[in-house]
């Protein structure tokens, strides 16, 4: 029997997330085949050649899509990742597959040396990981995965097992990473924010002396066009930052790079809402989580909102002040239901305006300002459109009642995902594939958007699954 056909039918009884309609069947099966090809038995690699291990926020997005073809595999995806959590609560950004040769990816396990360099921070001894983190999408993913098949989830005790780990993960971020003292979380490496070479990092990175080129070999250039990837200079700075953090035992966040990022913090807030829903499912009130989400939203507005730009900006804690560049990160907080109405409206205007031009010049949301000096339609996060940020912005538009724009973005994501061969990212004007093809989160999030016409019972009409009217709270002036 064709294995993809097996995946397309949810194998468990109860409430299911998605019964694929006939008009979307081909797209659904094609996306499911990508996830099947990248499945390793316990998790899903982003790309077989370019990214042959498990990545943290990739797995969260992958689980969100996997819930539509196999809720069990979606649960396993998150459980495998969280099994590699450090004792201090951090969820590492890479969990390494020991069967993959060391030279297949750099930085490899022998660079990070998690078991030794991370001993004081409680790195696991039985699995090798990196020592930095990625955006905290995991509680949101866990709640959505639970809602895909509550009967299976309850039978396996899924939420009861992941909840303590997710709570510890949020504690780590809130207690160890409030480096600016204003309540927001900081990242200490561009890889932590996930948008690796965004021009938003150019000024903070300019202070970093790069590691010598001869001290490392970039495996990514074996599988991707150099013009699509970060430059050697940027990569040298990434390596220097990571090595310095490693040499401080992964316990000191006093390095030269510390940035409060709007997207990272918005995803933490979204996951706080999701943890409140999880707490309720497990019999607790969840009110402290909701209150924290409201406080974090207020801090996000206070510290990172730029009314003149009509969007959120990054704050460089070492350089002092907001970073001038406009990146898609500054639009992602549209996901939050507690934003004041005037700020949500301004974000929608910025999305449609000349800097991002969605619905006019661009087919998907570009990762960087179309009018910025550093704009490049093909180079990684310096202009191309990514499917995960498209998914997040689509959710945000729907949260704030921008249904027509959300529908247009959803249709564009699904169409271009399939047309590009489920590319890692695409030219925002033409939809031309860039980076890897057969990319897991592209396939997963296309699956999720294919399902939004048929929301799960008991889940909010926004389609996020994390919010309903009782969750919103906050001042909506």
GROMACS .gro file of C-alpha atoms in nm, residues 20-374:
model
  355
   20UNK     CA    1  -0.908   1.688   0.265
   21UNK     CA    2  -1.160   1.823   0.013
   22UNK     CA    3  -1.135   1.691  -0.339
   23UNK     CA    4  -1.022   2.019  -0.493
   24UNK     CA    5  -0.716   2.025  -0.266
   25UNK     CA    6  -0.641   1.652  -0.271
   26UNK     CA    7  -0.342   1.676  -0.508
   27UNK     CA    8  -0.180   1.955  -0.308
   28UNK     CA    9  -0.249   1.772   0.016
   29UNK     CA   10  -0.089   1.448  -0.108
   30UNK     CA   11   0.213   1.629  -0.256
   31UNK     CA   12   0.280   1.808   0.073
   32UNK     CA   13   0.231   1.486   0.272
   33UNK     CA   14   0.489   1.315   0.050
   34UNK     CA   15   0.748   1.581   0.138
   35UNK     CA   16   0.693   1.520   0.508
   36UNK     CA   17   0.706   1.145   0.454
   37UNK     CA   18   1.036   1.171   0.263
   38UNK     CA   19   1.193   1.380   0.541
   39UNK     CA   20   1.069   1.165   0.832
   40UNK     CA   21   1.349   0.986   1.019
   41UNK     CA   22   1.141   0.769   1.251
   42UNK     CA   23   1.125   1.008   1.545
   43UNK     CA   24   1.140   1.352   1.385
   44UNK     CA   25   1.145   1.531   1.051
   45UNK     CA   26   1.452   1.694   0.898
   46UNK     CA   27   1.395   2.030   0.729
   47UNK     CA   28   1.580   1.908   0.418
   48UNK     CA   29   1.756   1.576   0.359
   49UNK     CA   30   2.075   1.731   0.219
   50UNK     CA   31   2.101   2.087   0.346
   51UNK     CA   32   1.965   2.038   0.700
   52UNK     CA   33   2.004   1.669   0.797
   53UNK     CA   34   1.925   1.704   1.170
   54UNK     CA   35   1.628   1.818   1.379
   55UNK     CA   36   1.575   2.193   1.412
   56UNK     CA   37   1.372   2.343   1.696
   57UNK     CA   38   1.129   2.589   1.540
   58UNK     CA   39   1.118   2.384   1.222
   59UNK     CA   40   0.980   2.093   1.423
   60UNK     CA   41   0.713   2.314   1.578
   61UNK     CA   42   0.592   2.430   1.236
   62UNK     CA   43   0.624   2.077   1.099
   63UNK     CA   44   0.407   1.940   1.381
   64UNK     CA   45   0.141   2.201   1.301
   65UNK     CA   46   0.116   2.056   0.951
   66UNK     CA   47   0.171   1.692   1.045
   67UNK     CA   48  -0.138   1.701   1.268
   68UNK     CA   49  -0.346   1.697   0.949
   69UNK     CA   50  -0.200   1.369   0.825
   70UNK     CA   51  -0.083   1.192   1.140
   71UNK     CA   52  -0.156   1.338   1.485
   72UNK     CA   53   0.059   1.064   1.637
   73UNK     CA   54   0.361   1.165   1.433
   74UNK     CA   55   0.297   1.531   1.516
   75UNK     CA   56   0.301   1.448   1.887
   76UNK     CA   57   0.617   1.239   1.843
   77UNK     CA   58   0.787   1.528   1.660
   78UNK     CA   59   0.749   1.756   1.960
   79UNK     CA   60   0.825   1.484   2.213
   80UNK     CA   61   1.153   1.399   2.039
   81UNK     CA   62   1.261   1.761   2.041
   82UNK     CA   63   1.167   1.818   2.404
   83UNK     CA   64   1.351   1.502   2.510
   84UNK     CA   65   1.671   1.693   2.426
   85UNK     CA   66   1.585   1.985   2.657
   86UNK     CA   67   1.861   2.103   2.890
   87UNK     CA   68   1.818   2.101   3.268
   88UNK     CA   69   1.808   2.482   3.275
   89UNK     CA   70   1.499   2.468   3.054
   90UNK     CA   71   1.642   2.573   2.719
   91UNK     CA   72   1.530   2.387   2.408
   92UNK     CA   73   1.836   2.367   2.180
   93UNK     CA   74   1.806   2.485   1.824
   94UNK     CA   75   1.956   2.164   1.679
   95UNK     CA   76   1.929   1.804   1.797
   96UNK     CA   77   2.196   1.608   1.612
   97UNK     CA   78   2.139   1.271   1.449
   98UNK     CA   79   2.442   1.057   1.542
   99UNK     CA   80   2.417   0.859   1.217
  100UNK     CA   81   2.486   1.170   1.006
  101UNK     CA   82   2.857   1.226   0.923
  102UNK     CA   83   3.018   1.521   1.100
  103UNK     CA   84   3.109   1.691   0.774
  104UNK     CA   85   2.748   1.689   0.648
  105UNK     CA   86   2.660   2.005   0.839
  106UNK     CA   87   2.853   2.286   1.007
  107UNK     CA   88   2.859   2.376   1.292
  108UNK     CA   89   2.861   2.007   1.379
  109UNK     CA   90   2.841   1.842   1.724
  110UNK     CA   91   3.217   1.863   1.771
  111UNK     CA   92   3.193   2.242   1.741
  112UNK     CA   93   2.915   2.285   1.999
  113UNK     CA   94   3.054   2.023   2.243
  114UNK     CA   95   2.726   2.034   2.435
  115UNK     CA   96   2.796   1.744   2.672
  116UNK     CA   97   3.116   1.905   2.801
  117UNK     CA   98   3.087   2.281   2.741
  118UNK     CA   99   2.720   2.271   2.844
  119UNK     CA  100   2.763   2.059   3.155
  120UNK     CA  101   2.703   2.347   3.398
  121UNK     CA  102   2.383   2.440   3.215
  122UNK     CA  103   2.254   2.083   3.226
  123UNK     CA  104   2.303   1.972   2.868
  124UNK     CA  105   2.182   1.614   2.815
  125UNK     CA  106   2.445   1.341   2.816
  126UNK     CA  107   2.272   1.097   2.584
  127UNK     CA  108   2.218   1.325   2.284
  128UNK     CA  109   2.430   1.593   2.120
  129UNK     CA  110   2.278   1.935   2.061
  130UNK     CA  111   2.369   2.292   1.988
  131UNK     CA  112   2.384   2.537   2.280
  132UNK     CA  113   2.165   2.818   2.150
  133UNK     CA  114   1.787   2.835   2.107
  134UNK     CA  115   1.523   2.929   1.849
  135UNK     CA  116   1.183   3.103   1.867
  136UNK     CA  117   0.938   2.947   2.116
  137UNK     CA  118   0.659   2.830   1.886
  138UNK     CA  119   0.635   2.498   2.068
  139UNK     CA  120   0.345   2.552   2.309
  140UNK     CA  121   0.132   2.689   2.026
  141UNK     CA  122   0.224   2.381   1.820
  142UNK     CA  123   0.147   2.147   2.111
  143UNK     CA  124  -0.200   2.296   2.161
  144UNK     CA  125  -0.282   2.272   1.791
  145UNK     CA  126  -0.156   1.915   1.778
  146UNK     CA  127  -0.372   1.824   2.077
  147UNK     CA  128  -0.679   1.980   1.912
  148UNK     CA  129  -0.619   1.773   1.597
  149UNK     CA  130  -0.712   1.454   1.786
  150UNK     CA  131  -0.801   1.513   2.152
  151UNK     CA  132  -0.895   1.148   2.202
  152UNK     CA  133  -0.549   1.027   2.101
  153UNK     CA  134  -0.380   1.309   2.291
  154UNK     CA  135  -0.562   1.232   2.615
  155UNK     CA  136  -0.510   0.858   2.577
  156UNK     CA  137  -0.134   0.912   2.542
  157UNK     CA  138  -0.115   1.180   2.811
  158UNK     CA  139   0.047   1.406   2.554
  159UNK     CA  140  -0.025   1.745   2.714
  160UNK     CA  141   0.043   1.619   3.066
  161UNK     CA  142   0.390   1.509   2.955
  162UNK     CA  143   0.491   1.812   2.746
  163UNK     CA  144   0.342   2.080   2.972
  164UNK     CA  145   0.619   2.073   3.239
  165UNK     CA  146   0.884   2.092   2.970
  166UNK     CA  147   0.713   2.381   2.793
  167UNK     CA  148   0.671   2.565   3.122
  168UNK     CA  149   1.042   2.518   3.200
  169UNK     CA  150   1.130   2.644   2.852
  170UNK     CA  151   0.933   2.965   2.907
  171UNK     CA  152   1.086   3.011   3.254
  172UNK     CA  153   1.432   2.989   3.104
  173UNK     CA  154   1.354   3.261   2.851
  174UNK     CA  155   1.173   3.491   3.092
  175UNK     CA  156   1.425   3.459   3.376
  176UNK     CA  157   1.756   3.421   3.192
  177UNK     CA  158   1.703   3.627   2.880
  178UNK     CA  159   1.551   3.952   3.006
  179UNK     CA  160   1.883   4.121   2.935
  180UNK     CA  161   1.734   4.467   2.885
  181UNK     CA  162   1.540   4.467   3.211
  182UNK     CA  163   1.216   4.566   3.043
  183UNK     CA  164   1.045   4.229   3.049
  184UNK     CA  165   1.123   4.117   2.694
  185UNK     CA  166   1.342   3.824   2.590
  186UNK     CA  167   1.672   3.885   2.411
  187UNK     CA  168   1.856   3.670   2.161
  188UNK     CA  169   2.233   3.636   2.187
  189UNK     CA  170   2.293   3.506   1.833
  190UNK     CA  171   2.118   3.574   1.499
  191UNK     CA  172   2.055   3.200   1.461
  192UNK     CA  173   1.839   3.214   1.775
  193UNK     CA  174   1.593   3.451   1.613
  194UNK     CA  175   1.574   3.224   1.309
  195UNK     CA  176   1.608   3.495   1.043
  196UNK     CA  177   1.980   3.438   1.025
  197UNK     CA  178   2.123   3.708   0.798
  198UNK     CA  179   1.848   3.970   0.814
  199UNK     CA  180   1.976   4.324   0.758
  200UNK     CA  181   1.832   4.395   1.103
  201UNK     CA  182   2.145   4.223   1.237
  202UNK     CA  183   2.397   4.417   1.028
  203UNK     CA  184   2.458   4.694   1.282
  204UNK     CA  185   2.475   4.465   1.589
  205UNK     CA  186   2.700   4.221   1.399
  206UNK     CA  187   2.936   4.493   1.276
  207UNK     CA  188   3.097   4.498   1.622
  208UNK     CA  189   3.187   4.129   1.601
  209UNK     CA  190   3.531   4.026   1.476
  210UNK     CA  191   3.473   3.727   1.243
  211UNK     CA  192   3.636   3.392   1.301
  212UNK     CA  193   3.915   3.331   1.048
  213UNK     CA  194   3.784   3.176   0.726
  214UNK     CA  195   4.036   2.892   0.755
  215UNK     CA  196   3.894   2.790   1.094
  216UNK     CA  197   3.570   2.642   0.953
  217UNK     CA  198   3.427   2.492   0.637
  218UNK     CA  199   3.074   2.581   0.527
  219UNK     CA  200   2.882   2.267   0.434
  220UNK     CA  201   2.578   2.472   0.326
  221UNK     CA  202   2.752   2.583   0.007
  222UNK     CA  203   2.770   2.220  -0.105
  223UNK     CA  204   2.391   2.219  -0.141
  224UNK     CA  205   2.291   2.582  -0.202
  225UNK     CA  206   2.388   2.857  -0.445
  226UNK     CA  207   2.630   3.104  -0.282
  227UNK     CA  208   2.411   3.391  -0.401
  228UNK     CA  209   2.121   3.253  -0.197
  229UNK     CA  210   2.321   3.206   0.123
  230UNK     CA  211   2.478   3.433   0.389
  231UNK     CA  212   2.816   3.579   0.296
  232UNK     CA  213   3.143   3.440   0.430
  233UNK     CA  214   3.186   3.754   0.641
  234UNK     CA  215   2.848   3.706   0.806
  235UNK     CA  216   2.919   3.338   0.861
  236UNK     CA  217   3.253   3.419   1.023
  237UNK     CA  218   3.073   3.643   1.269
  238UNK     CA  219   2.815   3.375   1.344
  239UNK     CA  220   3.093   3.130   1.420
  240UNK     CA  221   3.273   3.377   1.645
  241UNK     CA  222   2.959   3.450   1.848
  242UNK     CA  223   2.873   3.082   1.887
  243UNK     CA  224   3.228   2.988   1.988
  244UNK     CA  225   3.246   3.268   2.244
  245UNK     CA  226   2.912   3.164   2.397
  246UNK     CA  227   3.028   2.801   2.408
  247UNK     CA  228   3.354   2.901   2.576
  248UNK     CA  229   3.153   3.081   2.847
  249UNK     CA  230   2.983   2.749   2.920
  250UNK     CA  231   2.649   2.857   2.770
  251UNK     CA  232   2.569   3.017   3.106
  252UNK     CA  233   2.670   3.381   3.051
  253UNK     CA  234   2.461   3.602   2.823
  254UNK     CA  235   2.698   3.900   2.847
  255UNK     CA  236   2.843   3.878   2.498
  256UNK     CA  237   2.863   4.150   2.235
  257UNK     CA  238   2.532   4.058   2.067
  258UNK     CA  239   2.203   4.102   2.254
  259UNK     CA  240   1.889   4.203   2.068
  260UNK     CA  241   1.521   4.224   2.164
  261UNK     CA  242   1.337   4.098   1.858
  262UNK     CA  243   0.964   4.156   1.794
  263UNK     CA  244   0.898   3.822   1.625
  264UNK     CA  245   1.072   3.613   1.893
  265UNK     CA  246   0.876   3.789   2.167
  266UNK     CA  247   0.548   3.775   1.978
  267UNK     CA  248   0.585   3.399   1.942
  268UNK     CA  249   0.656   3.371   2.313
  269UNK     CA  250   0.336   3.564   2.384
  270UNK     CA  251   0.137   3.343   2.145
  271UNK     CA  252   0.275   3.039   2.323
  272UNK     CA  253   0.181   3.189   2.661
  273UNK     CA  254  -0.178   3.204   2.539
  274UNK     CA  255  -0.143   2.843   2.424
  275UNK     CA  256  -0.001   2.737   2.761
  276UNK     CA  257  -0.305   2.893   2.925
  277UNK     CA  258  -0.527   2.672   2.706
  278UNK     CA  259  -0.313   2.369   2.790
  279UNK     CA  260  -0.336   2.447   3.163
  280UNK     CA  261  -0.715   2.462   3.137
  281UNK     CA  262  -0.723   2.130   2.956
  282UNK     CA  263  -0.521   1.982   3.243
  283UNK     CA  264  -0.753   2.126   3.508
  284UNK     CA  265  -0.573   2.446   3.609
  285UNK     CA  266  -0.698   2.802   3.570
  286UNK     CA  267  -0.436   2.937   3.331
  287UNK     CA  268  -0.503   3.293   3.449
  288UNK     CA  269  -0.139   3.365   3.532
  289UNK     CA  270  -0.042   3.279   3.174
  290UNK     CA  271  -0.305   3.513   3.034
  291UNK     CA  272  -0.190   3.794   3.262
  292UNK     CA  273   0.170   3.736   3.156
  293UNK     CA  274   0.074   3.744   2.789
  294UNK     CA  275  -0.093   4.082   2.846
  295UNK     CA  276   0.213   4.219   3.031
  296UNK     CA  277   0.447   4.098   2.760
  297UNK     CA  278   0.228   4.252   2.491
  298UNK     CA  279   0.242   4.585   2.674
  299UNK     CA  280   0.621   4.557   2.704
  300UNK     CA  281   0.649   4.473   2.334
  301UNK     CA  282   0.456   4.788   2.244
  302UNK     CA  283   0.647   5.001   2.493
  303UNK     CA  284   0.995   4.890   2.389
  304UNK     CA  285   0.975   4.795   2.022
  305UNK     CA  286   0.685   4.981   1.857
  306UNK     CA  287   0.792   5.261   1.620
  307UNK     CA  288   0.487   5.472   1.529
  308UNK     CA  289   0.675   5.660   1.258
  309UNK     CA  290   0.761   5.337   1.077
  310UNK     CA  291   0.421   5.183   1.146
  311UNK     CA  292   0.581   4.860   1.264
  312UNK     CA  293   0.788   4.700   1.536
  313UNK     CA  294   1.168   4.727   1.533
  314UNK     CA  295   1.453   4.532   1.692
  315UNK     CA  296   1.629   4.687   1.990
  316UNK     CA  297   2.008   4.654   2.001
  317UNK     CA  298   2.092   4.636   2.370
  318UNK     CA  299   2.465   4.675   2.315
  319UNK     CA  300   2.439   4.959   2.063
  320UNK     CA  301   2.152   5.139   2.230
  321UNK     CA  302   1.824   5.207   2.059
  322UNK     CA  303   1.598   5.069   1.790
  323UNK     CA  304   1.754   4.925   1.474
  324UNK     CA  305   1.660   5.130   1.168
  325UNK     CA  306   1.598   4.838   0.930
  326UNK     CA  307   1.248   4.712   0.848
  327UNK     CA  308   1.227   4.332   0.854
  328UNK     CA  309   0.931   4.096   0.840
  329UNK     CA  310   0.995   4.029   1.209
  330UNK     CA  311   0.834   4.365   1.278
  331UNK     CA  312   0.506   4.249   1.119
  332UNK     CA  313   0.477   3.915   1.301
  333UNK     CA  314   0.327   4.069   1.621
  334UNK     CA  315   0.008   4.110   1.417
  335UNK     CA  316  -0.047   3.751   1.538
  336UNK     CA  317  -0.131   3.881   1.885
  337UNK     CA  318  -0.497   3.934   1.975
  338UNK     CA  319  -0.419   4.185   2.251
  339UNK     CA  320  -0.260   4.450   2.030
  340UNK     CA  321  -0.426   4.792   2.048
  341UNK     CA  322  -0.648   4.842   1.745
  342UNK     CA  323  -0.452   5.139   1.613
  343UNK     CA  324  -0.128   4.939   1.614
  344UNK     CA  325  -0.288   4.642   1.438
  345UNK     CA  326  -0.432   4.877   1.175
  346UNK     CA  327  -0.092   5.041   1.126
  347UNK     CA  328   0.073   4.702   1.075
  348UNK     CA  329  -0.180   4.615   0.805
  349UNK     CA  330  -0.111   4.947   0.630
  350UNK     CA  331   0.263   4.881   0.645
  351UNK     CA  332   0.216   4.532   0.503
  352UNK     CA  333   0.027   4.680   0.207
  353UNK     CA  334   0.248   4.988   0.173
  354UNK     CA  335   0.560   5.041  -0.039
  355UNK     CA  336   0.804   4.873   0.200
  356UNK     CA  337   0.639   4.528   0.171
  357UNK     CA  338   0.377   4.586  -0.099
  358UNK     CA  339   0.169   4.276  -0.031
  359UNK     CA  340  -0.124   4.256  -0.268
  360UNK     CA  341   0.047   4.486  -0.515
  361UNK     CA  342   0.407   4.417  -0.621
  362UNK     CA  343   0.480   4.105  -0.415
  363UNK     CA  344   0.319   3.763  -0.431
  364UNK     CA  345   0.418   3.675  -0.073
  365UNK     CA  346   0.544   3.886   0.217
  366UNK     CA  347   0.913   3.971   0.161
  367UNK     CA  348   1.151   3.914   0.449
  368UNK     CA  349   1.296   4.266   0.423
  369UNK     CA  350   1.207   4.616   0.315
  370UNK     CA  351   1.173   4.640  -0.065
  371UNK     CA  352   1.314   4.994  -0.045
  372UNK     CA  353   1.606   4.906   0.183
  373UNK     CA  354   1.963   4.937   0.058
  374UNK     CA  355   2.037   4.576   0.156
   0.00000   0.00000   0.00000
